[in-house]
XYZ file of N, CA and C in Angstrom:
354
model
N -129.320 -47.903 -58.582
C -128.083 -47.344 -59.089
C -126.918 -47.909 -58.275
N -125.867 -48.265 -58.938
C -124.689 -48.817 -58.288
C -123.811 -47.673 -57.804
N -123.434 -47.687 -56.507
C -122.550 -46.647 -56.010
C -121.222 -46.651 -56.766
N -120.636 -45.491 -56.944
C -119.326 -45.356 -57.565
C -119.252 -45.923 -58.976
N -120.321 -45.841 -59.732
C -120.287 -46.327 -61.105
C -120.355 -45.179 -62.097
N -120.036 -43.986 -61.643
C -120.109 -42.799 -62.486
C -119.253 -42.903 -63.730
N -118.063 -43.446 -63.594
C -117.190 -43.575 -64.761
C -117.804 -44.524 -65.782
N -118.354 -45.628 -65.294
C -118.987 -46.578 -66.205
C -120.174 -45.918 -66.897
N -121.028 -45.243 -66.142
C -122.205 -44.594 -66.724
C -121.797 -43.531 -67.730
N -120.756 -42.762 -67.417
C -120.261 -41.755 -68.351
C -119.708 -42.389 -69.613
N -118.975 -43.462 -69.445
C -118.404 -44.200 -70.567
C -119.512 -44.750 -71.457
N -120.536 -45.319 -70.814
C -121.660 -45.910 -71.544
C -122.470 -44.820 -72.255
N -122.794 -43.743 -71.551
C -123.643 -42.702 -72.142
C -122.925 -41.929 -73.245
N -121.607 -41.927 -73.216
C -120.859 -41.247 -74.276
C -120.794 -42.084 -75.546
N -121.244 -43.331 -75.454
C -121.204 -44.224 -76.610
C -119.873 -44.920 -76.784
N -118.948 -44.692 -75.867
C -117.607 -45.266 -75.998
C -117.548 -46.747 -75.637
N -118.560 -47.237 -74.945
C -118.581 -48.664 -74.606
C -118.560 -49.504 -75.879
N -119.217 -49.005 -76.897
C -119.248 -49.748 -78.167
C -117.920 -49.679 -78.907
N -116.995 -48.814 -78.445
C -115.659 -48.750 -79.042
C -114.801 -49.947 -78.659
N -115.229 -50.682 -77.633
C -114.487 -51.878 -77.229
C -114.756 -52.944 -78.283
N -113.708 -53.325 -78.981
C -113.865 -54.265 -80.084
C -114.170 -55.678 -79.624
N -113.635 -56.054 -78.487
C -113.871 -57.396 -77.946
C -115.284 -57.423 -77.353
N -116.202 -58.048 -78.071
C -117.614 -58.056 -77.665
C -117.825 -58.783 -76.343
N -117.046 -59.823 -76.095
C -117.177 -60.535 -74.818
C -116.756 -59.630 -73.667
N -115.678 -58.869 -73.858
C -115.234 -57.917 -72.842
C -116.301 -56.845 -72.629
N -116.855 -56.353 -73.715
C -117.924 -55.356 -73.642
C -119.111 -55.892 -72.836
N -119.507 -57.116 -73.128
C -120.621 -57.742 -72.406
C -120.293 -57.990 -70.944
N -119.055 -58.436 -70.678
C -118.653 -58.690 -69.288
C -118.679 -57.411 -68.458
N -118.212 -56.316 -69.044
C -118.219 -55.034 -68.321
C -119.662 -54.607 -68.043
N -120.512 -54.719 -69.046
C -121.923 -54.359 -68.861
C -122.597 -55.249 -67.824
N -122.346 -56.556 -67.909
C -122.935 -57.486 -66.942
C -122.495 -57.154 -65.517
N -121.216 -56.858 -65.351
C -120.704 -56.551 -64.013
C -121.420 -55.347 -63.420
N -121.518 -54.262 -64.193
C -122.089 -53.026 -63.663
C -123.616 -52.986 -63.667
N -124.242 -53.718 -64.585
C -125.691 -53.626 -64.686
C -126.416 -54.800 -64.035
N -125.720 -55.906 -63.789
C -126.375 -57.076 -63.205
C -125.700 -57.550 -61.925
N -124.414 -57.886 -62.020
C -123.740 -58.516 -60.880
C -123.668 -57.609 -59.650
N -123.161 -56.409 -59.829
C -123.000 -55.505 -58.682
C -124.354 -55.076 -58.111
N -125.326 -54.673 -58.931
C -126.628 -54.320 -58.346
C -127.283 -55.479 -57.590
N -127.146 -56.697 -58.109
C -127.738 -57.855 -57.448
C -127.113 -58.083 -56.077
N -125.790 -58.010 -56.005
C -125.159 -58.249 -54.703
C -125.439 -57.118 -53.731
N -125.536 -55.893 -54.224
C -125.873 -54.769 -53.344
C -127.297 -54.925 -52.811
N -128.224 -55.298 -53.676
C -129.605 -55.502 -53.231
C -129.699 -56.623 -52.205
N -128.996 -57.723 -52.437
C -129.010 -58.838 -51.486
C -128.421 -58.421 -50.144
N -127.306 -57.712 -50.192
C -126.655 -57.261 -48.963
C -127.551 -56.292 -48.199
N -128.164 -55.361 -48.917
C -129.056 -54.396 -48.270
C -130.269 -55.083 -47.645
N -130.842 -56.064 -48.352
C -131.996 -56.793 -47.815
C -131.608 -57.550 -46.551
N -130.455 -58.179 -46.576
C -129.959 -58.913 -45.405
C -129.774 -57.956 -44.224
N -129.112 -56.840 -44.473
C -128.856 -55.877 -43.399
C -130.146 -55.289 -42.843
N -131.103 -55.018 -43.722
C -132.379 -54.448 -43.282
C -133.110 -55.423 -42.355
N -133.113 -56.698 -42.703
C -133.801 -57.687 -41.863
C -133.070 -57.889 -40.540
N -131.746 -57.833 -40.572
C -130.993 -57.910 -39.317
C -131.315 -56.716 -38.427
N -131.411 -55.543 -39.022
C -131.768 -54.350 -38.257
C -133.168 -54.487 -37.667
N -134.084 -55.054 -38.432
C -135.451 -55.267 -37.965
C -135.457 -56.236 -36.779
N -134.671 -57.298 -36.882
C -134.567 -58.261 -35.785
C -133.975 -57.598 -34.539
N -132.938 -56.805 -34.739
C -132.311 -56.107 -33.617
C -133.305 -55.145 -32.962
N -134.038 -54.393 -33.775
C -135.031 -53.459 -33.233
C -136.110 -54.207 -32.451
N -136.555 -55.347 -32.996
C -137.541 -56.176 -32.302
C -136.992 -56.614 -30.950
N -135.749 -57.057 -30.928
C -135.116 -57.535 -29.700
C -135.011 -56.399 -28.668
N -134.491 -55.262 -29.092
C -134.319 -54.118 -28.182
C -135.664 -53.639 -27.651
N -136.652 -53.610 -28.518
C -137.975 -53.120 -28.144
C -138.682 -54.053 -27.157
N -138.420 -55.343 -27.257
C -139.182 -56.322 -26.478
C -138.418 -57.007 -25.357
N -137.136 -56.754 -25.245
C -136.358 -57.407 -24.191
C -136.753 -56.834 -22.829
N -136.955 -57.728 -21.902
C -137.326 -57.341 -20.538
C -136.355 -58.006 -19.566
N -136.011 -57.255 -18.555
C -135.149 -57.784 -17.507
C -136.017 -58.140 -16.314
N -135.805 -59.327 -15.802
C -136.571 -59.789 -14.639
C -135.907 -59.350 -13.349
N -136.659 -59.358 -12.291
C -136.154 -58.957 -10.972
C -134.970 -59.816 -10.545
N -134.992 -61.097 -10.911
C -133.913 -62.006 -10.493
C -132.660 -61.884 -11.362
N -132.630 -60.921 -12.290
C -131.442 -60.702 -13.118
C -131.473 -61.426 -14.456
N -132.433 -62.304 -14.645
C -132.572 -62.991 -15.932
C -133.334 -62.087 -16.898
N -133.469 -62.549 -18.117
C -134.250 -61.774 -19.080
C -135.097 -62.722 -19.940
N -135.822 -62.154 -20.849
C -136.741 -62.940 -21.675
C -136.187 -63.256 -23.072
N -134.873 -63.286 -23.201
C -134.262 -63.534 -24.512
C -134.739 -64.842 -25.130
N -134.774 -65.899 -24.360
C -135.197 -67.201 -24.887
C -136.638 -67.123 -25.383
N -137.501 -66.489 -24.629
C -138.891 -66.351 -25.044
C -139.006 -65.535 -26.338
N -138.202 -64.489 -26.431
C -138.224 -63.675 -27.649
C -137.792 -64.499 -28.862
N -136.723 -65.255 -28.710
C -136.215 -66.075 -29.814
C -137.236 -67.127 -30.235
N -137.983 -67.647 -29.280
C -138.987 -68.668 -29.567
C -140.291 -68.100 -30.110
N -140.438 -66.790 -30.080
C -141.710 -66.185 -30.488
C -141.941 -66.329 -31.997
N -143.197 -66.287 -32.375
C -143.559 -66.372 -33.794
C -142.943 -65.221 -34.590
N -142.987 -64.035 -34.027
C -142.444 -62.879 -34.744
C -140.950 -63.052 -35.008
N -140.193 -63.481 -34.007
C -138.759 -63.710 -34.203
C -138.535 -64.804 -35.239
N -139.321 -65.857 -35.147
C -139.196 -66.957 -36.116
C -139.419 -66.435 -37.537
N -140.436 -65.622 -37.724
C -140.722 -65.069 -39.047
C -139.606 -64.162 -39.541
N -139.035 -63.377 -38.642
C -137.911 -62.507 -39.035
C -136.714 -63.368 -39.415
N -136.390 -64.365 -38.576
C -135.265 -65.260 -38.885
C -135.471 -65.936 -40.235
N -136.682 -66.380 -40.496
C -136.978 -67.091 -41.742
C -136.830 -66.190 -42.966
N -136.997 -64.890 -42.783
C -136.915 -63.973 -43.925
C -135.494 -63.500 -44.208
N -134.567 -63.771 -43.316
C -133.192 -63.329 -43.519
C -132.555 -64.188 -44.613
N -131.981 -63.512 -45.577
C -131.365 -64.180 -46.725
C -130.166 -65.006 -46.245
N -130.046 -66.183 -46.815
C -128.908 -67.063 -46.526
C -127.614 -66.364 -46.939
N -126.671 -66.256 -46.036
C -125.439 -65.519 -46.320
C -124.628 -66.155 -47.444
N -124.759 -67.471 -47.633
C -124.064 -68.128 -48.733
C -124.504 -67.589 -50.082
N -125.768 -67.191 -50.164
C -126.281 -66.592 -51.401
C -125.584 -65.256 -51.664
N -125.412 -64.488 -50.610
C -124.769 -63.182 -50.752
C -123.289 -63.346 -51.082
N -122.599 -64.207 -50.364
C -121.171 -64.395 -50.639
C -120.965 -64.987 -52.025
N -121.902 -65.806 -52.472
C -121.831 -66.332 -53.836
C -121.914 -65.222 -54.865
N -122.778 -64.249 -54.614
C -122.917 -63.116 -55.533
C -121.665 -62.241 -55.522
N -121.064 -62.081 -54.343
C -119.796 -61.356 -54.288
C -118.735 -62.095 -55.101
N -118.704 -63.414 -54.977
C -117.701 -64.194 -55.701
C -117.901 -64.086 -57.207
N -119.148 -64.100 -57.655
C -119.434 -63.935 -59.088
C -118.900 -62.581 -59.573
N -119.159 -61.526 -58.807
C -118.687 -60.191 -59.186
C -117.162 -60.120 -59.174
N -116.542 -60.717 -58.172
C -115.073 -60.729 -58.091
C -114.492 -61.481 -59.278
N -115.043 -62.641 -59.578
C -114.550 -63.439 -60.700
C -114.705 -62.688 -62.019
N -115.853 -62.021 -62.194
C -116.086 -61.252 -63.418
C -115.081 -60.109 -63.511
N -114.840 -59.413 -62.405
C -113.883 -58.302 -62.400
C -112.478 -58.799 -62.725
N -112.091 -59.935 -62.160
C -110.764 -60.502 -62.452
C -110.656 -60.882 -63.923
N -111.712 -61.443 -64.476
C -111.716 -61.811 -65.894
C -111.531 -60.565 -66.761
N -112.245 -59.508 -66.422
C -112.136 -58.244 -67.167
C -110.715 -57.708 -67.096
N -110.148 -57.707 -65.917
C -108.777 -57.214 -65.734
C -107.794 -58.049 -66.536
N -107.948 -59.366 -66.506
C -107.039 -60.237 -67.260
C -107.126 -59.985 -68.762
N -108.348 -59.811 -69.273
C -108.521 -59.540 -70.705
C -107.888 -58.203 -71.062
N -108.118 -57.197 -70.242
C -107.538 -55.872 -70.507
C -106.020 -55.937 -70.461
N -105.472 -56.639 -69.460
C -104.008 -56.788 -69.370
C -103.445 -57.458 -70.619
N -104.128 -58.486 -71.115
C -103.670 -59.176 -72.333
C -103.743 -58.244 -73.549
N -104.820 -57.469 -73.644
C -104.966 -56.536 -74.770
C -103.905 -55.439 -74.725
N -103.574 -54.979 -73.529
C -102.564 -53.920 -73.384
C -101.164 -54.432 -73.699
N -100.919 -55.709 -73.475
C -99.572 -56.257 -73.694
C -99.317 -56.579 -75.164
N -100.341 -56.442 -75.997
C -100.161 -56.725 -77.437
C -99.465 -55.593 -78.122
């Protein structure tokens, strides 16, 4: 479920979404709320979860040596850290999804502005 989409869900469940005569606008609104936003939220959540897992691994396994050094380098070189790093989603993928959603939202706003000015 997309946070803060109550108005959209209410609009859709009331059947009023089909009152939008411009079918492309109707599709763009549906795509934004049902595909674009959920996809970017899922990607962001997955990224954050893996970062949290990496942080927990680091905190749990970091050791301080008597001479004041620590085992950070060893932790980073470990297989477990490597596997966690490898599973973290590329941030460009996430920012790309944000850009798609932003572009779709701007397109929707522009179409609505044009329809209102008629």
